[in-house]
PDB file of C-alpha atoms in Angstrom:
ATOM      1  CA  UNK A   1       0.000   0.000   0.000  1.00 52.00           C
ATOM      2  CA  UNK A   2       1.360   3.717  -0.923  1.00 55.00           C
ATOM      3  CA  UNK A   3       1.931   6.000   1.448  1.00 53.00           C
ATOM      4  CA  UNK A   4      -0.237   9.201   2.035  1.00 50.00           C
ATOM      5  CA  UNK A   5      -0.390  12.145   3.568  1.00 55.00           C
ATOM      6  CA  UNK A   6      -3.270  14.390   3.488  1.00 58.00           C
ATOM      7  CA  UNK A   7      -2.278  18.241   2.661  1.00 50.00           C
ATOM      8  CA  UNK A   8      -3.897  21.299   4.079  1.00 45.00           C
ATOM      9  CA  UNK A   9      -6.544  21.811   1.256  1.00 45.00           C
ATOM     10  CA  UNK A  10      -7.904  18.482   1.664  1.00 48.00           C
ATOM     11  CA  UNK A  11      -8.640  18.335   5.652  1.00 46.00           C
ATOM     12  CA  UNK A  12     -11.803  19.828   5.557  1.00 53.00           C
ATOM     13  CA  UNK A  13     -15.029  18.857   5.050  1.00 64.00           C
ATOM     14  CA  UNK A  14     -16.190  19.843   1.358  1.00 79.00           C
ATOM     15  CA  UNK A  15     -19.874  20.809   0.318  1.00 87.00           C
ATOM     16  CA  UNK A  16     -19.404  18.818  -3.712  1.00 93.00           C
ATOM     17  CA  UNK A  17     -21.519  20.876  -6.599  1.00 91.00           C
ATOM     18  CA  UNK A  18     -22.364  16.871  -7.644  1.00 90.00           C
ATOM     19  CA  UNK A  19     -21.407  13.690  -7.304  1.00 91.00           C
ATOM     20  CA  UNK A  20     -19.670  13.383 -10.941  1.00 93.00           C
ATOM     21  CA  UNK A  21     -16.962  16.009  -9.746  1.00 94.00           C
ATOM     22  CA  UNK A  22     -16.582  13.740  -6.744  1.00 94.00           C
ATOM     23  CA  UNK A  23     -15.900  10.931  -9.229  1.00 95.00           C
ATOM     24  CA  UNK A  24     -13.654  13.337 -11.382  1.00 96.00           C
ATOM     25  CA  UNK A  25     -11.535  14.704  -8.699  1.00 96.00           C
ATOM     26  CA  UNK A  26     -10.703  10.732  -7.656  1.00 97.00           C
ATOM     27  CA  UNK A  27      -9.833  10.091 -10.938  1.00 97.00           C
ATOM     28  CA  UNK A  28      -7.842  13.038 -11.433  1.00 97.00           C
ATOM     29  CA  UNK A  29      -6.153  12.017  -8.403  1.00 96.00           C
ATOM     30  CA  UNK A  30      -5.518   8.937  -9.516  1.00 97.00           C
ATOM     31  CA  UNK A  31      -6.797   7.280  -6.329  1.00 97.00           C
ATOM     32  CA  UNK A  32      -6.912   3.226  -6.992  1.00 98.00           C
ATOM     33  CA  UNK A  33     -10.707   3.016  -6.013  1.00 98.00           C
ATOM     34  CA  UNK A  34     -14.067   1.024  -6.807  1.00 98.00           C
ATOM     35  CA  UNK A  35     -17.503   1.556  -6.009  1.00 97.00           C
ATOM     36  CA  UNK A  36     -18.661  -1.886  -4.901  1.00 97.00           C
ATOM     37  CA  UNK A  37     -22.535  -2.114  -5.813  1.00 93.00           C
ATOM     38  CA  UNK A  38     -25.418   0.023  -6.974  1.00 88.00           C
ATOM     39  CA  UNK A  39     -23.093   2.064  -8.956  1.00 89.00           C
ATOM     40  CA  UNK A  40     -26.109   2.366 -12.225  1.00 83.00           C
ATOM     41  CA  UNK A  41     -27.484   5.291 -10.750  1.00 78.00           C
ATOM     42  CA  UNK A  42     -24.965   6.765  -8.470  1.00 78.00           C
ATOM     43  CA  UNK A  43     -24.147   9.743 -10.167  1.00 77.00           C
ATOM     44  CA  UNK A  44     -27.143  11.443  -9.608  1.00 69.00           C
ATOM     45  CA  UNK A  45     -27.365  12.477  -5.944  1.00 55.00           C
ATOM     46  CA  UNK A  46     -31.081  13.630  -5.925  1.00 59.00           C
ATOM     47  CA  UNK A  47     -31.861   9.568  -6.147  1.00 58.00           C
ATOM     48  CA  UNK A  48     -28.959   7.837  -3.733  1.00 62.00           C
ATOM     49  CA  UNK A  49     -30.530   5.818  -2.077  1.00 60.00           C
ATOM     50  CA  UNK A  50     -29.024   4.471   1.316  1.00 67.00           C
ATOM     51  CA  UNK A  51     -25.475   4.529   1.231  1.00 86.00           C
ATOM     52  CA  UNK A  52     -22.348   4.501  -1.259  1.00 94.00           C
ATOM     53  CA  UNK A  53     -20.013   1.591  -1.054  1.00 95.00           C
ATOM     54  CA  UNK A  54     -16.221   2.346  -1.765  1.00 97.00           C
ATOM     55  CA  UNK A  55     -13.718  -0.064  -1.854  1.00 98.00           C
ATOM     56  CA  UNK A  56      -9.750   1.461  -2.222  1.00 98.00           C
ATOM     57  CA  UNK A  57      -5.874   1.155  -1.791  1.00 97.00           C
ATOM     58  CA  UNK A  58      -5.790   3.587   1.193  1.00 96.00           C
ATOM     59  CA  UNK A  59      -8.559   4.721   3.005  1.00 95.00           C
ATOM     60  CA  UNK A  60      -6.769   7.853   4.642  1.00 94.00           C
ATOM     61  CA  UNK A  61      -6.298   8.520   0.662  1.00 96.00           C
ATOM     62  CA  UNK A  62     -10.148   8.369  -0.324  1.00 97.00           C
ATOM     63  CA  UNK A  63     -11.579  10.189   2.961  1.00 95.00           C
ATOM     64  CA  UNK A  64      -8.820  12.873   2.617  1.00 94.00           C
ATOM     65  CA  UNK A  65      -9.505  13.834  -1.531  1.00 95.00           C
ATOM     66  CA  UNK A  66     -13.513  13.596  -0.936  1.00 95.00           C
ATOM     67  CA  UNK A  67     -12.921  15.916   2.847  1.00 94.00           C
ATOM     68  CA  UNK A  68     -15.383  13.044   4.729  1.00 94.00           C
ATOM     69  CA  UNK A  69     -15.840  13.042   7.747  1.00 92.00           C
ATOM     70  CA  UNK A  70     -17.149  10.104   9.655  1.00 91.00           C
ATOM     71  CA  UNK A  71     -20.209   9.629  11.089  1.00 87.00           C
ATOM     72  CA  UNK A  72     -22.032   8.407  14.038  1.00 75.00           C
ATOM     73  CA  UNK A  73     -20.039   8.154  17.327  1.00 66.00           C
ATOM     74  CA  UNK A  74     -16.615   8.015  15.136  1.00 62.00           C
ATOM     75  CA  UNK A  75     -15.353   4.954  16.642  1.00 66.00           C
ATOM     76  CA  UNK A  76     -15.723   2.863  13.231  1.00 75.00           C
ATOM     77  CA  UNK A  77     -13.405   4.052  10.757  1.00 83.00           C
ATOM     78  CA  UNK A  78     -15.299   2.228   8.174  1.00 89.00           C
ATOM     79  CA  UNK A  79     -18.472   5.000   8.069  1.00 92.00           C
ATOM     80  CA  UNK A  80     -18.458   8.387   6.381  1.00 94.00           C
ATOM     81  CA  UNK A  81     -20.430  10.875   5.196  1.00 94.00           C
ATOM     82  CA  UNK A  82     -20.238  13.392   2.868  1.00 94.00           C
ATOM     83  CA  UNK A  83     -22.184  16.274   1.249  1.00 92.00           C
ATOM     84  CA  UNK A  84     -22.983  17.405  -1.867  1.00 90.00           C
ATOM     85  CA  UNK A  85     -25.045  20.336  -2.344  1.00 89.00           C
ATOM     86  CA  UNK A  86     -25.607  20.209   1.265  1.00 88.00           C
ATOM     87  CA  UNK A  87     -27.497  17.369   0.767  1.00 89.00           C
ATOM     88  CA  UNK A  88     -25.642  14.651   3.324  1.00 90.00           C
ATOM     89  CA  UNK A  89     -24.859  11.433   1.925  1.00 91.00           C
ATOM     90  CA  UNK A  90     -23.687   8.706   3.817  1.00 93.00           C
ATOM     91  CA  UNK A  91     -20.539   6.124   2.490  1.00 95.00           C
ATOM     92  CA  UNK A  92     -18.818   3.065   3.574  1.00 95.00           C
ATOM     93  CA  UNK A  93     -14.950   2.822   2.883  1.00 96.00           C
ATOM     94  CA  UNK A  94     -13.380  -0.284   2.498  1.00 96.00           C
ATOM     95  CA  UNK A  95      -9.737  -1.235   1.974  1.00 96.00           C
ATOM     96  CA  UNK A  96      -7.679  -3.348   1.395  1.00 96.00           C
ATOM     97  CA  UNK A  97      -6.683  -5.992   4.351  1.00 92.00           C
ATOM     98  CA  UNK A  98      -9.654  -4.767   6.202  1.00 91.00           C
ATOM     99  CA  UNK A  99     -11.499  -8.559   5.715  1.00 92.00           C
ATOM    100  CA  UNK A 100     -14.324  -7.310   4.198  1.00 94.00           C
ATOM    101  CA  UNK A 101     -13.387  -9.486   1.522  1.00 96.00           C
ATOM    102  CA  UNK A 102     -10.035 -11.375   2.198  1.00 95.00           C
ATOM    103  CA  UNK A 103      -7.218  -9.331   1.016  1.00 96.00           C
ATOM    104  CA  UNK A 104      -6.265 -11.184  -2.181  1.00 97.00           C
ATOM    105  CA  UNK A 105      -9.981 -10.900  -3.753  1.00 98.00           C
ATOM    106  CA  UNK A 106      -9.816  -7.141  -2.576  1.00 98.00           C
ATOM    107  CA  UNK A 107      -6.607  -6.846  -4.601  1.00 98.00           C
ATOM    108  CA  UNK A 108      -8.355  -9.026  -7.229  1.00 98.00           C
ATOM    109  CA  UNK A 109     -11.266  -6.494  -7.678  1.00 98.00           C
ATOM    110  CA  UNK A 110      -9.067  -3.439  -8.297  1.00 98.00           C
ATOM    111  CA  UNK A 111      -6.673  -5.028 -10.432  1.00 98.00           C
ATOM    112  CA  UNK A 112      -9.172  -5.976 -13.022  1.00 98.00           C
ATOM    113  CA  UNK A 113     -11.310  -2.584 -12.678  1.00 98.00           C
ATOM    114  CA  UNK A 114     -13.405  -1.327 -15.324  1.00 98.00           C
ATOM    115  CA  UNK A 115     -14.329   2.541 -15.992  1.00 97.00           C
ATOM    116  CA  UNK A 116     -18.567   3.068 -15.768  1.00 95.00           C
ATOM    117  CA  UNK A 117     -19.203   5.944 -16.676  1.00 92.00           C
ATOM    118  CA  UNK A 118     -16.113   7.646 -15.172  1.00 94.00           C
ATOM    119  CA  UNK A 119     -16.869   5.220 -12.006  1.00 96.00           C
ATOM    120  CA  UNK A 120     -14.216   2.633 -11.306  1.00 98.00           C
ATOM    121  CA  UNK A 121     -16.397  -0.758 -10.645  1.00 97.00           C
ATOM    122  CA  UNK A 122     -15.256  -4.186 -10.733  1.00 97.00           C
ATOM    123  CA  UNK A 123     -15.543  -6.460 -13.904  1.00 98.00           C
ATOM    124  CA  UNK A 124     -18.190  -8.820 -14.167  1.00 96.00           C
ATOM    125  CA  UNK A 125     -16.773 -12.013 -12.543  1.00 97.00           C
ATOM    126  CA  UNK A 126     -15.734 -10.986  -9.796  1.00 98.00           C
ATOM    127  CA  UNK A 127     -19.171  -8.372  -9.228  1.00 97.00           C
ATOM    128  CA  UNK A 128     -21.459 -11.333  -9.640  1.00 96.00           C
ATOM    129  CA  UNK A 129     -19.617 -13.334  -6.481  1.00 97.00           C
ATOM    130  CA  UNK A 130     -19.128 -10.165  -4.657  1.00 97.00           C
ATOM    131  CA  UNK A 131     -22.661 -10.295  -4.663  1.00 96.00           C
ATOM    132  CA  UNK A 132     -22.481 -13.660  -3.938  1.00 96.00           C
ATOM    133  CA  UNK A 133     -20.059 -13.136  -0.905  1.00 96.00           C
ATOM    134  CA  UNK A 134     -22.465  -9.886  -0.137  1.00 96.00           C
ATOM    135  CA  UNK A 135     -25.659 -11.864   0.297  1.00 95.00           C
ATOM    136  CA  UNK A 136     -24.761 -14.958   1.733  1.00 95.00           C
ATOM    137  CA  UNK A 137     -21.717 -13.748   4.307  1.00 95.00           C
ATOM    138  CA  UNK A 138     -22.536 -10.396   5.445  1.00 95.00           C
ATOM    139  CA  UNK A 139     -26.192 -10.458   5.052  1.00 93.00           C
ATOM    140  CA  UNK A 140     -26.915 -14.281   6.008  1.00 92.00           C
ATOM    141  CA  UNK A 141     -29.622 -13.903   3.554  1.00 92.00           C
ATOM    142  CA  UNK A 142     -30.204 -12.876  -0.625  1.00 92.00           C
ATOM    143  CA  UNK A 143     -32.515  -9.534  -0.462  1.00 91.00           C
ATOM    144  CA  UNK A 144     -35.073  -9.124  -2.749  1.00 90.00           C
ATOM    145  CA  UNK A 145     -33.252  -6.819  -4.705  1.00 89.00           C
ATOM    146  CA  UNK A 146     -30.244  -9.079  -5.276  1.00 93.00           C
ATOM    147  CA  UNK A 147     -32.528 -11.830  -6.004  1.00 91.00           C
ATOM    148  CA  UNK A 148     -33.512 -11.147  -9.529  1.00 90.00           C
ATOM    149  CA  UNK A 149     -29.768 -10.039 -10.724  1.00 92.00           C
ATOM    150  CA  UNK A 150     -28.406 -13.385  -9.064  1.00 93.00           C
ATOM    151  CA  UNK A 151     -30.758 -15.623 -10.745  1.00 90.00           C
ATOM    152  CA  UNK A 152     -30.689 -13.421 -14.100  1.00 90.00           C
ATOM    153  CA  UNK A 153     -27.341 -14.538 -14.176  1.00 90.00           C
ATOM    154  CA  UNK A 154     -27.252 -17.763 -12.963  1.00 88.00           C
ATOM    155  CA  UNK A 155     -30.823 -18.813 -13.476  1.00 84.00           C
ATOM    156  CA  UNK A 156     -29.771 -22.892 -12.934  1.00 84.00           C
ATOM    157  CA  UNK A 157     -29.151 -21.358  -9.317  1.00 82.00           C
ATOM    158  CA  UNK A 158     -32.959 -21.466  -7.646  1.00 79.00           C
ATOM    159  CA  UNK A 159     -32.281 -21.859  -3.712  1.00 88.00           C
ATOM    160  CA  UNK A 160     -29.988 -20.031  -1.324  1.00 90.00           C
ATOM    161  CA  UNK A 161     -28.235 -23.694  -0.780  1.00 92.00           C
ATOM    162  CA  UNK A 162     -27.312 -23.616  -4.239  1.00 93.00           C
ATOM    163  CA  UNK A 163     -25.836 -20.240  -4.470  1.00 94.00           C
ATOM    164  CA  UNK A 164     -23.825 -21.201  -1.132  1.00 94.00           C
ATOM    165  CA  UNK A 165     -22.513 -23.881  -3.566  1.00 94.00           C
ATOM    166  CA  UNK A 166     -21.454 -22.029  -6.246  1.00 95.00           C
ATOM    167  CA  UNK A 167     -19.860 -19.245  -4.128  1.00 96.00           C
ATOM    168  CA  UNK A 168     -17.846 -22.110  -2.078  1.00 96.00           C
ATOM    169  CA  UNK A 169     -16.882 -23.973  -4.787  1.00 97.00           C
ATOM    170  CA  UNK A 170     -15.572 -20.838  -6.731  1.00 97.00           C
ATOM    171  CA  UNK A 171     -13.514 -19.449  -3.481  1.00 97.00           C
ATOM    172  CA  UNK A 172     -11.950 -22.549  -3.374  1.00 97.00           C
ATOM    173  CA  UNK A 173     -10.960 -22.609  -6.569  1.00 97.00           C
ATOM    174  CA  UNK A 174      -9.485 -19.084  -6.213  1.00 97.00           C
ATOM    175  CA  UNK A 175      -7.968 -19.889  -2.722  1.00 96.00           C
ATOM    176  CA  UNK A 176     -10.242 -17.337  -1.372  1.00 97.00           C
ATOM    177  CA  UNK A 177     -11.095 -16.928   2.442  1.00 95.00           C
ATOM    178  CA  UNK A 178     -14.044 -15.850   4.863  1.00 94.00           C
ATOM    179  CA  UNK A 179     -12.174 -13.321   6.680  1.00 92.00           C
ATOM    180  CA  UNK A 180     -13.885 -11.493   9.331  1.00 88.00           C
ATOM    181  CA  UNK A 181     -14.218  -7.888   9.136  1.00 88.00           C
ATOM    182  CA  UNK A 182     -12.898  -4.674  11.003  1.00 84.00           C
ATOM    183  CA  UNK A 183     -16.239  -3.385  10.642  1.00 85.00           C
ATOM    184  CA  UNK A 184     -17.304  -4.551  14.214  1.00 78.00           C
ATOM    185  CA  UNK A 185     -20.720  -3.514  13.778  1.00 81.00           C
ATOM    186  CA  UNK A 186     -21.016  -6.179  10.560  1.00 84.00           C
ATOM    187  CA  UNK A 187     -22.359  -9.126  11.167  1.00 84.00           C
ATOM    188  CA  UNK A 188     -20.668 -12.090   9.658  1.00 86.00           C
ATOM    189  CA  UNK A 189     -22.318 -14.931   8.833  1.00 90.00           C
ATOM    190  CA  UNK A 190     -20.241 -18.099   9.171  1.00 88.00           C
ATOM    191  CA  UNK A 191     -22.828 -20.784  10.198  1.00 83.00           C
ATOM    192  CA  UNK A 192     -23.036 -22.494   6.289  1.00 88.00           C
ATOM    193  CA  UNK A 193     -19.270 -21.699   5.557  1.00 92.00           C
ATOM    194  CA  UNK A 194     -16.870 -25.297   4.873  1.00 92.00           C
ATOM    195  CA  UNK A 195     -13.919 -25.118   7.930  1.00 90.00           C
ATOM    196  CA  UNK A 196     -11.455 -24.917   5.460  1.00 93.00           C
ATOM    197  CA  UNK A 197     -12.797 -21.921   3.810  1.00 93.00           C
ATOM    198  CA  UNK A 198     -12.696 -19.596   7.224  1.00 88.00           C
ATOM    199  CA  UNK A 199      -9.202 -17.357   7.652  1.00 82.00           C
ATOM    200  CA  UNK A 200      -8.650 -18.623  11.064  1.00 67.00           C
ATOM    201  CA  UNK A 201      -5.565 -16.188  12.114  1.00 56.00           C
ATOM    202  CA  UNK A 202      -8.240 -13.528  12.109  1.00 56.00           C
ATOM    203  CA  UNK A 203      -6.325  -9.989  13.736  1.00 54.00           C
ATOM    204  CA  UNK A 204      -9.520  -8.450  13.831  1.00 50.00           C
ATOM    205  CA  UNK A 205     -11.778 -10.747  16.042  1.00 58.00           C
ATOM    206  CA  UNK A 206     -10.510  -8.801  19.302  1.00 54.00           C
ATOM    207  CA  UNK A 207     -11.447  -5.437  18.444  1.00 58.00           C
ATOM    208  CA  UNK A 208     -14.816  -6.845  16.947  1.00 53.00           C
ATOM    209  CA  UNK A 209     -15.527  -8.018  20.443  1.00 56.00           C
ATOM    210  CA  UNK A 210     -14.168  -5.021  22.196  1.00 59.00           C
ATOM    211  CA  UNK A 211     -15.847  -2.825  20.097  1.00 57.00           C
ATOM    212  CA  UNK A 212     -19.223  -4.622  20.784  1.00 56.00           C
ATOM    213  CA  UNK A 213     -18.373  -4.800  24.299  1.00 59.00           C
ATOM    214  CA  UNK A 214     -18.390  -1.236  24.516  1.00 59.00           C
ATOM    215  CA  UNK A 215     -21.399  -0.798  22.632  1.00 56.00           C
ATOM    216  CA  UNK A 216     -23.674  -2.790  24.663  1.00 60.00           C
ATOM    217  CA  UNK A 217     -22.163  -1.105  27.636  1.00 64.00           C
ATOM    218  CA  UNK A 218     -22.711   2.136  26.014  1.00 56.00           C
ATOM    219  CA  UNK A 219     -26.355   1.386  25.258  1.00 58.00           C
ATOM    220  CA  UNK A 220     -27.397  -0.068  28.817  1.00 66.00           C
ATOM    221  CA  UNK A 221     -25.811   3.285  30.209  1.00 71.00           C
ATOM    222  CA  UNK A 222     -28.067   5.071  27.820  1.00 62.00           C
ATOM    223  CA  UNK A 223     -30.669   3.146  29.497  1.00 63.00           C
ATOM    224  CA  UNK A 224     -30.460   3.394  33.068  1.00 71.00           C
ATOM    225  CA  UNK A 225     -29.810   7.226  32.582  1.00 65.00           C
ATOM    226  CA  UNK A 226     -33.420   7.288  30.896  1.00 63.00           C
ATOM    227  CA  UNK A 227     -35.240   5.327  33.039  1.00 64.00           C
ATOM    228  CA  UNK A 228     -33.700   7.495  36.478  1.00 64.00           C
ATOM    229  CA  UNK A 229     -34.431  10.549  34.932  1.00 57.00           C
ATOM    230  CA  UNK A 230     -37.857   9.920  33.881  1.00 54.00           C
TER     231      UNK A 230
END
């Protein structure tokens, strides 16, 4: 991973004219990034709906060009948000090592880029098992709104076992691993996963477990101070 430093004229928080000078300005800046999903429509801020999903080299990179700042109580570096036209928009940055995906797929997805309409997005292959991955490991479930693009293309698919199949059987072909994720407030889903496919040196299964430690402390504090002061 490069190095980076942010300069003085990228620490603050910007208010963007649109999202395509977002997209331009990254480019410019050559900054080795992909939007992960939902990318069709992205350019038009008045319709974003929920959040945008950025996957890069260097985080500190991406949040420093776009001037996001992150959102919520701060403590996951994974959440952002950022405005454009003061509308707010909220974004999730991924990066590399962060076991979102394991770190070879991640590396996988930005070597074989493709330009969308001046949005970096992965190539087909590896978007359709991203998807996959998406669905069955961080959701523990296909949404509706995966569900037709899944079976569209892979229509011999019909039941969530199968698609477990076919994402298995294509990790381990690729020597692909279930990694879990920095993102402590993801929830993995590793109840259907083969042994051999789980990354058991996991770094990040600590600070999951802090971090959700500290939430649930956090909340039942919340709590108590409600219920004496009502």
């Amino acid at each position: 991973m490069k190095n980076f430093r942010c300069s003085r004229g990228f620490r603050k928080a910007k208010n963007w004219t649109s999202l395509s000078e977002i997209f331009r300005v990254l480019n410019e800046k050559r900054v080795n990034y992909i939007v992960l999903r939902n990318y069709e429509g992205v350019l038009d801020s008045e319709h974003v709906s929920g959040d945008i999903d950025f996957l890069c080299e260097n985080r500190k990179e991406l949040v420093c060009v776009l001037g996001a700042e992150l959102r919520g109580s701060g403590l996951n570096e994974a959440h952002y948000e950022i405005f454009v036209r003061e509308k707010r928009i909220e974004i999730d940055v991924r990066e590399i090592g962060d076991g979102y995906y394991c770190a070879d797929w991640e590396k996988s997805f930005l070597k074989y880029r493709e330009n969308f309409n001046g949005i970096f997005v992965m190539d087909p292959e590896n978007y359709f098992y991203s998807i996959l991955y998406h669905c069955l490991i961080h959701k523990g479930q296909i949404p509706e709104k995966y569900s037709a693009f899944l079976s569209g293309k892979c229509p011999q698919s019909n039941s969530t076992e199968s698609f477990r199949t076919l994402l298995f059987d294509y990790m381990s072909e690729k020597n692909y691993l279930v990694t879990n994720s920095s993102d402590w407030e993801l929830n993995m889903h590793f109840d259907a996963v083969p042994d051999e496919l789980i990354y058991k040196k996991n770094r990040w299964e600590i600070k999951r477990f802090l971090f959700r430690a500290f939430r649930n402390f956090y909340r039942a504090l919340k709590k108590i101070k409600r219920e004496v002061f009502l």
